[in-house]
Amino acid sequence: MSVARTICQGFIAVIIIGTILLMLPISVSNGNWSHPVTALFTATSAVCVTGLSVVNVGEYYSFWGQLFLLLLVQVGALGYMTATTILLLLFGRKFRLREKVAIQQSLEQVGLAGVEPLIKSILATTIVFELTGILLLLFVFVPNYGFKDGFWYSIFHSINAFNNAGFSLYADGFIKYAKSPLLNLVITGLIIFGGLGYQVIMEIYLWLKSCWEKEQIFHTFSLHFKVVTNTTIFLLIFGVITFFIAEFNNPQTLESFNLGQKLIAVWFQSVTTRTAGFNTIDIGQLTDAGLFITIVLMFIGASPGSTGGGIKTTAFRILFNSTKAALQGREEVLCYQRKIPIIVIIKAIGVVFASASLVAIATTLATFADPELESIQVFFEVVSAFATVGLSTGITSNFTIPGQLVLILTMYIGRVGVLLLVSTFFAEQNPSAVQYPEENLFV
C-alpha cells in the first residue's frame, strides 16, 4: 500500500472510531444516543482540526464527549502517521525501514536518519506550547469558573488553539472575552505558532540555542523559514489593516469599541482566519468586505507541516513570485536569491487549481442541497471547511443532511490534501519512458 493511501485510510479509520465514540450515550449530555450524521460531522471536524459543528459543543456533549473530541483533535493535528509513530515509541518498538520511509514522506523530510528524533521533537514542542497555554489561560477562566471547571476550560481551549481546531465550549466563541488582552494574546500566540509548522519552530529553537551558547545573533535560516515567516507576517499585517478599515464603523462588530479594543479585535480576527476558527466578534455580522477578506485569508491558510489547512503560505508565495517573474519577463522564479525548482512550481499550481476546483464544486453541491441558504454564506462555509478553519456565519446547523455530507467530504479532503488524495488513485507510480516533443503555446 502506498504512503498516500495509508494516510488517507488512516484518517478515515480515526474518523470512524471518533464517530462511534461520540454517538455513545456517555458522550451526550442528555444520556441518549447521538444522531449518526451529527457524530460523523463532529468527528470529521475534530480529526480534520476544523472546528465547524452542527451542535453547541459546550452544551450538547458531556465531559466524556468533550474529552473524546479533544483526543480526536490532538490525533488529527499530529497527523495519522505521526500519531501512530508516537504510539510505537511509547511501546518501545523499533522502526522498520518501511515505517521510516512512510514517515519521511508524510512529513516531507529529506533523509531517514533523523525521523525518530523529529517525531520526539514534534511531541515535545506540542506539549510545551499546550502546557504554556493552559497555565496562562488559568488566569482567565479560574476566576470565573473556579479551579476545576477553569482548569478544564484552559485545557480544552489551549489544545484547540495550538492545533488550530477552533472548537469552543461557548456557543458564541470568545465574544465575551473580546476586550480581554490576556486571552487575546494567549490564543493568538498559540494559533500563530501552531500555524508556522514544526520545522520553523525548530529553527527558531536552534537559533535561540545558538544565541545562548555561542552568544552570536547571526544565523543562516533556510529558504522555507524565510518564506513562511515573512509571508505569515505580511498576511497578518494585511489582515489587521483591511479588517480595521472594513469593520471600523460596523455597528454590529466594532463601532462600540474604543481604538485599543478595535486593534485587539482586528488582530484576533486576522490571526484566527489562518485556520483557527475562534472568534471574538460575530462573524455573521461582518460587512461584505470583511467576509471577502476572511475568505481570502482562510483559503491561503497556514504553513506546511503545521496544524493548519488552506493552500499554504508557501504555495501562495510561489504563485506570487511566479507572477512577478512573468511580469518582469524572467524565465526563472527566484525567491531570496534562490531559484525555485520547476517541479515545486508545478506542485504549487496544482495545489491551488485543485483546491479552487474543489471549493467551486463543493459550493455548487451545497447550494443545490440547501437552496434556501444565501450563496455567499454557503461559499464562506465551504471555504472554512476546506481550509479546516471552523469560522462560520452561523448557518452550519441549518444545513440538511446532504449539505452536511458535502461539508464532511470537503473537510476530509482539505485535511489530507487534494494532491495526496488524488495521488492514491491516479498518480503514475513509475516515470514514463516516453519523451514528447515540445511546442509553443500562446498565453
Short mmCIF file of C-alpha atoms in Angstrom, two decimals:
data_model
loop_
_atom_site.label_atom_id
_atom_site.label_comp_id
_atom_site.label_asym_id
_atom_site.label_seq_id
_atom_site.Cartn_x
_atom_site.Cartn_y
_atom_site.Cartn_z
CA MET A 1 0.00 0.00 0.00
CA SER A 2 1.32 3.44 -0.93
CA VAL A 3 2.07 6.02 1.72
CA ALA A 4 -0.65 8.31 0.36
CA ARG A 5 -3.26 5.58 0.58
CA THR A 6 -2.10 4.63 4.08
CA ILE A 7 -2.51 8.22 5.29
CA CYS A 8 -5.93 8.68 3.67
CA GLN A 9 -7.28 5.40 5.03
CA GLY A 10 -5.73 6.10 8.42
CA PHE A 11 -7.66 9.36 8.75
CA ILE A 12 -10.86 7.55 7.74
CA ALA A 13 -10.25 4.91 10.41
CA VAL A 14 -9.75 7.55 13.10
CA ILE A 15 -12.92 9.38 11.97
CA ILE A 16 -14.95 6.16 12.17
CA ILE A 17 -13.66 5.44 15.68
CA GLY A 18 -14.40 9.02 16.70
CA THR A 19 -17.92 8.81 15.26
CA ILE A 20 -18.67 5.70 17.31
CA LEU A 21 -17.31 7.31 20.50
CA LEU A 22 -19.31 10.50 20.00
CA MET A 23 -22.51 8.52 19.35
CA LEU A 24 -22.36 6.79 22.74
CA PRO A 25 -24.84 7.92 25.43
CA ILE A 26 -21.96 8.76 27.80
CA SER A 27 -20.75 11.33 25.27
CA VAL A 28 -24.06 13.21 25.13
CA SER A 29 -25.33 15.45 27.92
CA ASN A 30 -28.90 14.07 27.88
CA GLY A 31 -27.70 10.45 28.01
CA ASN A 32 -29.24 9.48 24.65
CA TRP A 33 -27.55 8.17 21.53
CA SER A 34 -26.36 10.90 19.21
CA HIS A 35 -27.57 11.08 15.61
CA PRO A 36 -25.00 9.26 13.41
CA VAL A 37 -24.59 12.18 10.98
CA THR A 38 -24.12 14.64 13.87
CA ALA A 39 -21.45 12.38 15.36
CA LEU A 40 -19.81 11.88 11.95
CA PHE A 41 -19.78 15.62 11.27
CA THR A 42 -18.25 16.44 14.66
CA ALA A 43 -15.69 13.61 14.47
CA THR A 44 -14.62 14.66 10.97
CA SER A 45 -14.38 18.28 12.04
CA ALA A 46 -12.24 17.26 15.04
CA VAL A 47 -9.88 14.89 13.20
CA CYS A 48 -9.53 17.45 10.39
CA VAL A 49 -8.93 20.16 13.06
CA THR A 50 -11.66 22.33 11.57
CA GLY A 51 -13.97 23.37 14.39
CA LEU A 52 -17.25 23.50 12.48
CA SER A 53 -20.13 21.97 14.42
CA VAL A 54 -23.85 21.48 13.89
CA VAL A 55 -24.40 21.47 17.68
CA ASN A 56 -23.25 23.56 20.64
CA VAL A 57 -20.26 21.54 21.83
CA GLY A 58 -20.34 23.00 25.36
CA GLU A 59 -23.97 22.01 25.93
CA TYR A 60 -24.56 19.01 23.65
CA TYR A 61 -21.62 16.89 24.77
CA SER A 62 -20.86 15.67 28.28
CA PHE A 63 -17.41 15.77 29.82
CA TRP A 64 -16.58 12.43 28.17
CA GLY A 65 -17.82 13.64 24.81
CA GLN A 66 -15.68 16.76 25.10
CA LEU A 67 -12.70 14.62 26.13
CA PHE A 68 -13.15 12.30 23.14
CA LEU A 69 -13.42 15.39 20.95
CA LEU A 70 -10.18 16.76 22.36
CA LEU A 71 -8.35 13.46 21.75
CA LEU A 72 -9.57 13.42 18.16
CA VAL A 73 -8.32 16.98 17.69
CA GLN A 74 -4.89 16.03 19.06
CA VAL A 75 -4.56 12.94 16.87
CA GLY A 76 -5.81 14.81 13.82
CA ALA A 77 -3.42 17.70 14.38
CA LEU A 78 -0.38 15.49 14.79
CA GLY A 79 -1.38 13.56 11.67
CA TYR A 80 -2.10 9.87 11.32
CA MET A 81 1.50 8.80 10.64
CA THR A 82 2.94 10.98 13.42
CA ALA A 83 0.36 9.83 15.97
CA THR A 84 0.95 6.20 15.06
CA THR A 85 4.70 6.67 15.35
CA ILE A 86 4.37 8.25 18.81
CA LEU A 87 2.39 5.19 19.95
CA LEU A 88 5.17 2.94 18.62
CA LEU A 89 7.73 4.98 20.56
CA LEU A 90 5.67 4.75 23.74
CA PHE A 91 5.55 0.97 23.42
CA GLY A 92 9.31 0.88 22.78
CA ARG A 93 9.04 -0.60 19.30
CA LYS A 94 11.86 -0.04 16.81
CA PHE A 95 11.22 1.45 13.39
CA ARG A 96 11.47 -0.72 10.32
CA LEU A 97 12.71 0.72 7.05
CA ARG A 98 9.21 0.77 5.53
CA GLU A 99 7.87 2.76 8.50
CA LYS A 100 10.76 5.23 8.30
CA VAL A 101 10.10 5.79 4.60
CA ALA A 102 6.38 6.31 5.26
CA ILE A 103 7.04 8.85 8.00
CA GLN A 104 9.72 10.59 5.94
CA GLN A 105 7.32 11.01 3.00
CA SER A 106 4.37 12.10 5.14
CA LEU A 107 6.48 14.78 6.86
CA GLU A 108 8.29 15.73 3.62
CA GLN A 109 11.71 15.13 5.14
CA VAL A 110 14.84 14.68 3.02
CA GLY A 111 16.58 11.84 4.88
CA LEU A 112 15.68 8.83 7.02
CA ALA A 113 18.30 9.23 9.74
CA GLY A 114 16.51 11.96 11.68
CA VAL A 115 12.98 10.55 11.61
CA GLU A 116 12.85 9.32 15.21
CA PRO A 117 14.37 12.49 16.75
CA LEU A 118 11.99 14.58 14.61
CA ILE A 119 8.95 12.75 15.97
CA LYS A 120 10.20 13.24 19.53
CA SER A 121 10.79 16.95 18.90
CA ILE A 122 7.27 17.33 17.45
CA LEU A 123 5.79 15.71 20.54
CA ALA A 124 7.92 17.84 22.88
CA THR A 125 7.02 21.03 21.00
CA THR A 126 3.32 20.23 21.18
CA ILE A 127 3.46 19.52 24.92
CA VAL A 128 5.47 22.68 25.72
CA PHE A 129 3.15 25.05 23.84
CA GLU A 130 -0.06 23.43 25.06
CA LEU A 131 1.08 23.39 28.70
CA THR A 132 2.17 27.03 28.44
CA GLY A 133 -1.24 27.93 27.03
CA ILE A 134 -3.02 26.03 29.81
CA LEU A 135 -1.07 27.79 32.57
CA LEU A 136 -1.69 31.25 31.10
CA LEU A 137 -5.39 30.62 30.44
CA LEU A 138 -5.90 29.61 34.08
CA PHE A 139 -5.71 33.32 34.91
CA VAL A 140 -8.63 33.92 32.53
CA PHE A 141 -11.01 31.05 33.36
CA VAL A 142 -10.34 30.14 37.02
CA PRO A 143 -11.62 33.50 38.40
CA ASN A 144 -14.90 32.93 36.54
CA TYR A 145 -15.47 29.20 36.99
CA GLY A 146 -13.35 28.07 39.93
CA PHE A 147 -10.29 25.85 39.65
CA LYS A 148 -11.93 22.60 38.50
CA ASP A 149 -14.02 23.97 35.63
CA GLY A 150 -11.49 26.73 34.89
CA PHE A 151 -8.75 24.11 34.54
CA TRP A 152 -10.85 22.12 32.04
CA TYR A 153 -11.71 25.27 30.07
CA SER A 154 -7.98 26.10 29.91
CA ILE A 155 -7.05 22.61 28.71
CA PHE A 156 -9.81 22.47 26.10
CA HIS A 157 -9.14 25.87 24.57
CA SER A 158 -5.32 25.69 24.73
CA ILE A 159 -5.23 22.39 22.82
CA ASN A 160 -7.76 23.66 20.30
CA ALA A 161 -5.85 26.92 19.81
CA PHE A 162 -2.39 25.41 19.24
CA ASN A 163 -3.84 22.75 16.95
CA ASN A 164 -5.82 25.40 15.03
CA ALA A 165 -9.03 23.43 15.62
CA GLY A 166 -11.36 26.17 16.82
CA PHE A 167 -13.82 24.19 18.95
CA SER A 168 -15.10 26.28 21.84
CA LEU A 169 -17.20 25.49 24.90
CA TYR A 170 -19.02 28.79 24.30
CA ALA A 171 -21.90 28.98 21.84
CA ASP A 172 -20.72 32.36 20.53
CA GLY A 173 -16.96 31.75 20.68
CA PHE A 174 -14.91 34.26 22.68
CA ILE A 175 -17.20 37.24 22.15
CA LYS A 176 -17.49 37.77 25.93
CA TYR A 177 -13.67 37.97 26.06
CA ALA A 178 -13.29 40.32 23.09
CA LYS A 179 -11.83 43.01 25.39
CA SER A 180 -9.57 40.68 27.40
CA PRO A 181 -5.93 41.38 26.42
CA LEU A 182 -4.61 38.22 28.11
CA LEU A 183 -6.96 35.79 26.38
CA ASN A 184 -6.50 37.50 23.02
CA LEU A 185 -2.69 37.40 23.26
CA VAL A 186 -2.50 33.81 24.53
CA ILE A 187 -4.94 32.36 21.99
CA THR A 188 -3.43 34.26 19.03
CA GLY A 189 0.09 33.29 20.13
CA LEU A 190 -0.85 29.60 20.20
CA ILE A 191 -2.58 29.89 16.82
CA ILE A 192 0.40 31.57 15.16
CA PHE A 193 2.98 29.08 16.43
CA GLY A 194 0.67 26.17 15.63
CA GLY A 195 0.30 27.51 12.10
CA LEU A 196 4.01 28.07 11.44
CA GLY A 197 4.88 24.38 11.32
CA TYR A 198 7.27 22.29 13.38
CA GLN A 199 10.22 22.85 11.04
CA VAL A 200 10.03 26.62 11.55
CA ILE A 201 9.62 26.27 15.33
CA MET A 202 12.68 24.02 15.49
CA GLU A 203 14.73 26.54 13.50
CA ILE A 204 13.70 29.25 15.96
CA TYR A 205 14.72 26.98 18.83
CA LEU A 206 18.11 26.21 17.27
CA TRP A 207 18.68 29.92 16.63
CA LEU A 208 17.87 30.84 20.25
CA LYS A 209 20.07 27.98 21.46
CA SER A 210 22.92 29.22 19.28
CA CYS A 211 22.50 32.76 20.64
CA TRP A 212 22.60 31.45 24.21
CA GLU A 213 25.56 29.10 23.83
CA LYS A 214 27.72 30.93 21.30
CA GLU A 215 26.50 34.45 22.06
CA GLN A 216 26.04 35.25 18.38
CA ILE A 217 22.86 36.56 16.80
CA PHE A 218 23.78 35.75 13.18
CA HIS A 219 22.21 32.54 11.96
CA THR A 220 21.64 31.08 8.50
CA PHE A 221 17.96 30.30 8.10
CA SER A 222 16.55 28.00 5.44
CA LEU A 223 14.56 29.30 2.47
CA HIS A 224 11.48 27.57 3.89
CA PHE A 225 11.86 29.51 7.16
CA LYS A 226 12.23 32.85 5.36
CA VAL A 227 9.25 32.27 3.10
CA VAL A 228 6.95 31.04 5.87
CA THR A 229 7.78 33.72 8.44
CA ASN A 230 7.80 36.68 6.06
CA THR A 231 4.62 35.61 4.27
CA THR A 232 2.90 34.99 7.60
CA ILE A 233 3.88 38.43 8.91
CA PHE A 234 2.69 40.06 5.68
CA LEU A 235 -0.69 38.29 5.79
CA LEU A 236 -1.19 39.14 9.47
CA ILE A 237 -0.48 42.84 8.86
CA PHE A 238 -2.66 42.79 5.74
CA GLY A 239 -5.50 41.27 7.75
CA VAL A 240 -5.23 43.81 10.56
CA ILE A 241 -5.27 46.80 8.18
CA THR A 242 -8.09 45.56 5.94
CA PHE A 243 -10.31 44.37 8.80
CA PHE A 244 -9.78 47.67 10.60
CA ILE A 245 -10.91 49.60 7.52
CA ALA A 246 -13.80 47.27 6.67
CA GLU A 247 -15.27 46.98 10.19
CA PHE A 248 -14.34 50.30 11.80
CA ASN A 249 -17.86 51.76 11.67
CA ASN A 250 -19.83 48.50 11.63
CA PRO A 251 -22.40 48.86 14.46
CA GLN A 252 -22.69 45.06 14.73
CA THR A 253 -18.98 44.42 15.34
CA LEU A 254 -16.52 47.19 16.25
CA GLU A 255 -18.33 50.52 16.42
CA SER A 256 -18.82 50.36 20.22
CA PHE A 257 -15.13 49.52 20.86
CA ASN A 258 -12.51 52.15 21.66
CA LEU A 259 -9.39 52.35 19.49
CA GLY A 260 -7.32 49.93 21.59
CA GLN A 261 -10.12 47.39 21.74
CA LYS A 262 -10.65 47.66 17.98
CA LEU A 263 -6.98 46.94 17.34
CA ILE A 264 -7.12 43.88 19.60
CA ALA A 265 -10.28 42.66 17.87
CA VAL A 266 -8.95 43.05 14.31
CA TRP A 267 -5.66 41.44 15.37
CA PHE A 268 -7.56 38.41 16.68
CA GLN A 269 -9.69 38.29 13.53
CA SER A 270 -6.61 38.46 11.30
CA VAL A 271 -4.93 35.62 13.22
CA THR A 272 -7.95 33.35 13.52
CA THR A 273 -8.54 33.32 9.76
CA ARG A 274 -5.24 31.43 9.46
CA THR A 275 -7.32 28.22 10.01
CA ALA A 276 -8.00 28.59 13.74
CA GLY A 277 -11.77 29.14 13.83
CA PHE A 278 -12.18 31.10 17.08
CA ASN A 279 -13.96 34.45 17.04
CA THR A 280 -14.32 37.48 19.31
CA ILE A 281 -16.85 39.22 17.05
CA ASP A 282 -19.99 37.88 15.38
CA ILE A 283 -18.82 36.53 12.01
CA GLY A 284 -22.39 36.62 10.69
CA GLN A 285 -22.45 40.41 11.20
CA LEU A 286 -19.29 41.18 9.21
CA THR A 287 -19.59 43.52 6.27
CA ASP A 288 -19.37 42.04 2.77
CA ALA A 289 -15.81 43.35 2.56
CA GLY A 290 -14.99 41.68 5.89
CA LEU A 291 -16.44 38.38 4.70
CA PHE A 292 -14.46 38.54 1.45
CA ILE A 293 -11.19 39.32 3.28
CA THR A 294 -11.86 36.41 5.63
CA ILE A 295 -12.50 34.05 2.71
CA VAL A 296 -9.22 35.05 1.01
CA LEU A 297 -7.15 34.62 4.18
CA MET A 298 -8.84 31.31 5.00
CA PHE A 299 -8.14 29.95 1.52
CA ILE A 300 -4.43 30.81 1.83
CA GLY A 301 -4.30 29.25 5.29
CA ALA A 302 -1.29 28.28 7.39
CA SER A 303 2.11 26.79 6.52
CA PRO A 304 3.29 23.28 5.54
CA GLY A 305 3.99 20.91 8.41
CA SER A 306 1.62 22.83 10.69
CA THR A 307 -1.74 22.03 12.21
CA GLY A 308 -3.49 24.41 9.80
CA GLY A 309 -5.03 23.96 6.37
CA GLY A 310 -5.52 26.00 3.21
CA ILE A 311 -3.32 26.06 0.13
CA LYS A 312 -0.44 27.05 2.48
CA THR A 313 1.70 30.18 2.62
CA THR A 314 4.47 28.61 0.54
CA ALA A 315 2.16 27.84 -2.39
CA PHE A 316 0.80 31.38 -2.23
CA ARG A 317 4.32 32.82 -2.20
CA ILE A 318 5.45 30.63 -5.11
CA LEU A 319 2.50 31.77 -7.22
CA PHE A 320 3.14 35.38 -6.27
CA ASN A 321 6.81 35.13 -7.25
CA SER A 322 5.89 33.26 -10.45
CA THR A 323 3.54 36.10 -11.41
CA LYS A 324 6.25 38.60 -10.58
CA ALA A 325 8.74 36.72 -12.77
CA ALA A 326 6.26 36.63 -15.66
CA LEU A 327 5.61 40.38 -15.41
CA GLN A 328 9.36 41.06 -15.34
CA GLY A 329 9.98 38.82 -18.33
CA ARG A 330 12.15 36.35 -16.36
CA GLU A 331 12.46 32.70 -17.34
CA GLU A 332 13.11 31.52 -13.79
CA VAL A 333 11.34 32.07 -10.47
CA LEU A 334 13.54 33.49 -7.73
CA CYS A 335 12.94 33.81 -4.01
CA TYR A 336 15.55 35.32 -1.68
CA GLN A 337 18.22 34.83 -4.34
CA ARG A 338 17.33 31.16 -4.72
CA LYS A 339 15.88 29.54 -7.83
CA ILE A 340 12.64 27.63 -7.26
CA PRO A 341 12.68 24.17 -8.95
CA ILE A 342 10.11 23.75 -11.74
CA ILE A 343 8.64 20.67 -10.02
CA VAL A 344 7.85 22.77 -6.94
CA ILE A 345 6.18 25.44 -9.10
CA ILE A 346 4.09 22.78 -10.85
CA LYS A 347 3.07 21.33 -7.50
CA ALA A 348 2.05 24.76 -6.18
CA ILE A 349 -0.04 25.43 -9.30
CA GLY A 350 -1.64 22.00 -8.93
CA VAL A 351 -2.49 22.62 -5.28
CA VAL A 352 -4.10 26.00 -5.97
CA PHE A 353 -6.05 24.89 -9.05
CA ALA A 354 -7.26 21.64 -7.47
CA SER A 355 -8.22 23.47 -4.26
CA ALA A 356 -10.16 26.16 -6.13
CA SER A 357 -11.91 23.48 -8.18
CA LEU A 358 -12.86 21.57 -5.02
CA VAL A 359 -14.28 24.71 -3.41
CA ALA A 360 -16.28 25.53 -6.56
CA ILE A 361 -17.71 22.00 -6.83
CA ALA A 362 -18.49 21.76 -3.11
CA THR A 363 -20.18 25.18 -3.10
CA THR A 364 -22.33 24.18 -6.08
CA LEU A 365 -23.37 20.89 -4.45
CA ALA A 366 -24.07 22.53 -1.10
CA THR A 367 -26.17 25.21 -2.81
CA PHE A 368 -28.17 22.54 -4.61
CA ALA A 369 -28.67 20.67 -1.33
CA ASP A 370 -29.79 23.79 0.57
CA PRO A 371 -31.06 26.38 -1.92
CA GLU A 372 -32.76 28.43 0.82
CA LEU A 373 -29.37 29.45 2.29
CA GLU A 374 -27.59 32.53 0.96
CA SER A 375 -24.91 31.72 -1.61
CA ILE A 376 -22.24 33.92 -0.01
CA GLN A 377 -22.76 32.20 3.34
CA VAL A 378 -22.60 28.74 1.74
CA PHE A 379 -19.41 29.76 -0.08
CA PHE A 380 -17.96 31.03 3.21
CA GLU A 381 -18.85 27.75 4.96
CA VAL A 382 -17.29 25.63 2.21
CA VAL A 383 -14.02 27.60 2.23
CA SER A 384 -13.96 27.35 6.02
CA ALA A 385 -14.45 23.58 5.76
CA PHE A 386 -11.84 23.10 3.02
CA ALA A 387 -9.21 25.22 4.79
CA THR A 388 -10.05 23.48 8.10
CA VAL A 389 -10.75 26.87 9.69
CA GLY A 390 -14.03 26.45 11.51
CA LEU A 391 -15.28 30.04 11.24
CA SER A 392 -18.99 30.22 10.46
CA THR A 393 -21.60 32.86 9.78
CA GLY A 394 -23.95 30.80 11.96
CA ILE A 395 -25.61 28.61 9.34
CA THR A 396 -23.80 25.29 9.97
CA SER A 397 -26.70 23.81 11.91
CA ASN A 398 -29.11 24.89 9.14
CA PHE A 399 -27.60 22.55 6.56
CA THR A 400 -29.65 19.48 5.73
CA ILE A 401 -28.03 16.04 5.88
CA PRO A 402 -26.94 16.15 2.19
CA GLY A 403 -25.38 19.57 2.79
CA GLN A 404 -23.62 18.30 5.92
CA LEU A 405 -22.22 15.34 3.96
CA VAL A 406 -20.79 17.77 1.40
CA LEU A 407 -19.06 19.70 4.20
CA ILE A 408 -17.81 16.45 5.77
CA LEU A 409 -16.19 15.36 2.50
CA THR A 410 -14.76 18.86 1.98
CA MET A 411 -13.20 18.88 5.46
CA TYR A 412 -11.67 15.46 4.88
CA ILE A 413 -10.15 16.37 1.52
CA GLY A 414 -8.91 19.68 2.91
CA ARG A 415 -7.13 17.89 5.76
CA VAL A 416 -5.41 15.09 3.83
CA GLY A 417 -4.65 17.36 0.87
CA VAL A 418 -6.10 17.40 -2.62
CA LEU A 419 -2.95 16.19 -4.36
CA LEU A 420 -2.34 13.46 -1.77
CA LEU A 421 -5.88 12.14 -2.16
CA VAL A 422 -5.77 12.23 -5.96
CA SER A 423 -2.39 10.51 -5.98
CA THR A 424 -3.92 7.47 -4.28
CA PHE A 425 -5.98 6.83 -7.42
CA PHE A 426 -4.37 8.47 -10.43
CA ALA A 427 -0.69 9.14 -9.70
CA GLU A 428 1.74 7.41 -12.05
CA GLN A 429 3.90 5.11 -9.95
CA ASN A 430 6.75 4.78 -12.44
CA PRO A 431 8.30 7.53 -14.59
CA SER A 432 7.23 7.46 -18.23
CA ALA A 433 9.77 6.15 -20.71
CA VAL A 434 8.24 8.25 -23.48
CA GLN A 435 9.55 11.76 -24.15
CA TYR A 436 7.18 14.05 -26.05
CA PRO A 437 8.15 16.94 -28.37
CA GLU A 438 7.91 20.50 -27.12
CA GLU A 439 5.68 23.08 -28.80
CA ASN A 440 4.95 26.72 -28.02
CA LEU A 441 1.56 27.93 -26.79
CA PHE A 442 0.13 31.44 -26.67
CA VAL A 443 -0.78 32.72 -23.18
#
